[in-house]
Amino acid sequence: MLEYNPAFTPWKDEVHLDHLSASSVGGFQTCGLSWKLSHLDKVAKIGTASWFAFGSAYHRGLEPWWLGKSPQFADAWGSYRKSKVEYYGRGSWESMYSMGMKMTSATKAVTEGKFVPISVLDKKERIEKTEDVDLGFVVVRRRIDVILEATRLPVLDVTKGDVVEFVGKVLVDVKTAGRQYDHRRVLTSGQLKTYAIPNHGEVFGDKLSAYIITTKTANPVVQIIGKRYDKDEIKEQIKTIKQVADQIRNGVFTRREGDHCDRCDFFDLCYKTPGWEKRYNIRRDRPRDKSIDSSAAEKK
């Protein structure tokens, strides 16, 4: 329970920015205040939203599939059956279980035989791959859902404007969505562009960055949309990351209102809905997600 509303409390301490995660860059662009509440104030909503739990379970359930084994969504989602999960609308554990099983089957059908199972490749980390990219002004910590060696993966290549049977390395961001993606989202995706930044002597442009999206619908649709980003696009992404880093260091956390507010965990704080004090607490840092130097958080 909170005794004050951090959405209306300016951050007065110096921010010693050390790392930025690839996802937090996009999060900051969406709403600087939301970034502050999560990364500096360390506010967390009590309980787990069903959409967040489902997404986590879906990712975990597919991990054995990338290794060359059967998907395990049932086990992954089963761990939430007795957990405190907040369901919205007509959702329930059972309905989301049924939906997840259909989505898993759809993803399996589209990708089966189209990539080399990771278990027969080298011993390098290829699932939830975490790596640091030192840009000089900040270190970007990117976590890639899965790195596939595609054989005939059906990818909508936005550069060519057509579906191709792609062969080669693919850096994949796995997504669940309420509806199909417009392919143009790949052109503007900071996450995928950050995946494409060369690191530790990598050859520029030798990897495809791609979304694998499965819709949360009665008849799930699987899309694989990707692109090889050129040097100018990568330069612009690095410039964007620098702008974000500069604003954080200068304490500029702009509140940006829009449709995204409906999906934000901090909605109740920002709009002071009745009982907001009881819906949040202060969390401890999660080591894998740490994005700033701990000295800033310790001052608070």
Short mmCIF file of N, CA and C in Angstrom, two decimals, residues 18-22 25 132-142 193-194 196-200 234-243 245 249:
data_model
loop_
_atom_site.label_atom_id
_atom_site.label_comp_id
_atom_site.label_asym_id
_atom_site.label_seq_id
_atom_site.Cartn_x
_atom_site.Cartn_y
_atom_site.Cartn_z
N ASP A 18 23.23 3.81 -16.05
CA ASP A 18 24.28 2.87 -16.43
C ASP A 18 23.85 2.05 -17.63
N HIS A 19 22.72 1.36 -17.49
CA HIS A 19 22.19 0.53 -18.57
C HIS A 19 20.80 0.98 -18.96
N LEU A 20 20.44 0.70 -20.19
CA LEU A 20 19.07 0.82 -20.67
C LEU A 20 18.71 -0.49 -21.35
N SER A 21 17.57 -1.06 -21.01
CA SER A 21 17.14 -2.24 -21.76
C SER A 21 16.53 -1.79 -23.08
N ALA A 22 16.55 -2.67 -24.05
CA ALA A 22 15.99 -2.32 -25.36
C ALA A 22 14.50 -2.00 -25.24
N VAL A 25 13.62 1.57 -23.67
CA VAL A 25 13.74 2.73 -24.55
C VAL A 25 12.38 3.03 -25.17
N ASP A 132 24.94 -7.29 -23.79
CA ASP A 132 25.15 -5.86 -23.66
C ASP A 132 25.80 -5.29 -24.90
N VAL A 133 25.31 -4.15 -25.33
CA VAL A 133 25.89 -3.43 -26.47
C VAL A 133 26.34 -2.07 -25.95
N ASP A 134 27.65 -1.85 -25.92
CA ASP A 134 28.20 -0.59 -25.40
C ASP A 134 28.20 0.45 -26.50
N LEU A 135 27.36 1.47 -26.33
CA LEU A 135 27.27 2.54 -27.33
C LEU A 135 28.15 3.73 -26.97
N GLY A 136 28.89 3.62 -25.90
CA GLY A 136 29.75 4.72 -25.48
C GLY A 136 29.07 5.61 -24.47
N PHE A 137 27.92 6.15 -24.80
CA PHE A 137 27.19 7.02 -23.88
C PHE A 137 26.29 6.24 -22.93
N VAL A 138 25.99 4.98 -23.26
CA VAL A 138 25.21 4.10 -22.41
C VAL A 138 25.36 2.67 -22.93
N VAL A 139 25.15 1.71 -22.05
CA VAL A 139 25.15 0.31 -22.45
C VAL A 139 23.70 -0.14 -22.62
N VAL A 140 23.39 -0.67 -23.79
CA VAL A 140 22.04 -1.18 -24.04
C VAL A 140 22.03 -2.68 -23.77
N ARG A 141 21.14 -3.07 -22.89
CA ARG A 141 20.99 -4.49 -22.56
C ARG A 141 19.77 -5.01 -23.32
N ARG A 142 20.02 -5.86 -24.29
CA ARG A 142 18.92 -6.39 -25.09
C ARG A 142 18.71 -7.87 -24.77
N LYS A 193 15.03 -2.86 -34.30
CA LYS A 193 16.21 -2.10 -34.74
C LYS A 193 17.36 -2.26 -33.74
N THR A 194 17.02 -2.28 -32.46
CA THR A 194 18.04 -2.46 -31.43
C THR A 194 18.64 -3.85 -31.51
N ALA A 196 19.22 -5.33 -34.14
CA ALA A 196 20.07 -5.34 -35.33
C ALA A 196 21.38 -4.58 -35.16
N ILE A 197 21.56 -3.86 -34.07
CA ILE A 197 22.82 -3.12 -33.87
C ILE A 197 23.97 -4.12 -33.74
N PRO A 198 25.01 -4.01 -34.57
CA PRO A 198 26.13 -4.96 -34.48
C PRO A 198 26.80 -4.90 -33.11
N ASN A 199 27.29 -6.03 -32.65
CA ASN A 199 27.90 -6.13 -31.33
C ASN A 199 29.10 -7.07 -31.37
N HIS A 200 30.19 -6.66 -30.71
CA HIS A 200 31.38 -7.51 -30.58
C HIS A 200 31.88 -8.06 -31.91
N ILE A 234 19.85 2.12 -38.44
CA ILE A 234 20.53 1.81 -37.18
C ILE A 234 21.08 3.09 -36.55
N LYS A 235 21.63 3.97 -37.37
CA LYS A 235 22.13 5.25 -36.84
C LYS A 235 21.02 6.06 -36.20
N GLU A 236 19.86 6.06 -36.82
CA GLU A 236 18.72 6.79 -36.26
C GLU A 236 18.26 6.18 -34.94
N GLN A 237 18.32 4.84 -34.85
CA GLN A 237 17.93 4.19 -33.60
C GLN A 237 18.92 4.53 -32.49
N ILE A 238 20.20 4.55 -32.81
CA ILE A 238 21.20 4.92 -31.81
C ILE A 238 21.00 6.36 -31.37
N LYS A 239 20.64 7.24 -32.32
CA LYS A 239 20.36 8.63 -31.97
C LYS A 239 19.16 8.71 -31.02
N THR A 240 18.14 7.89 -31.29
CA THR A 240 16.96 7.86 -30.42
C THR A 240 17.33 7.41 -29.01
N ILE A 241 18.17 6.38 -28.92
CA ILE A 241 18.59 5.88 -27.61
C ILE A 241 19.34 6.97 -26.84
N LYS A 242 20.16 7.73 -27.55
CA LYS A 242 20.90 8.82 -26.90
C LYS A 242 19.94 9.90 -26.39
N GLN A 243 18.92 10.22 -27.18
CA GLN A 243 17.94 11.21 -26.74
C GLN A 243 17.22 10.75 -25.47
N ALA A 245 18.40 8.56 -23.25
CA ALA A 245 19.37 8.58 -22.15
C ALA A 245 19.57 9.99 -21.61
N ARG A 249 18.74 11.31 -17.76
CA ARG A 249 19.78 11.93 -16.93
C ARG A 249 19.40 13.34 -16.51
#
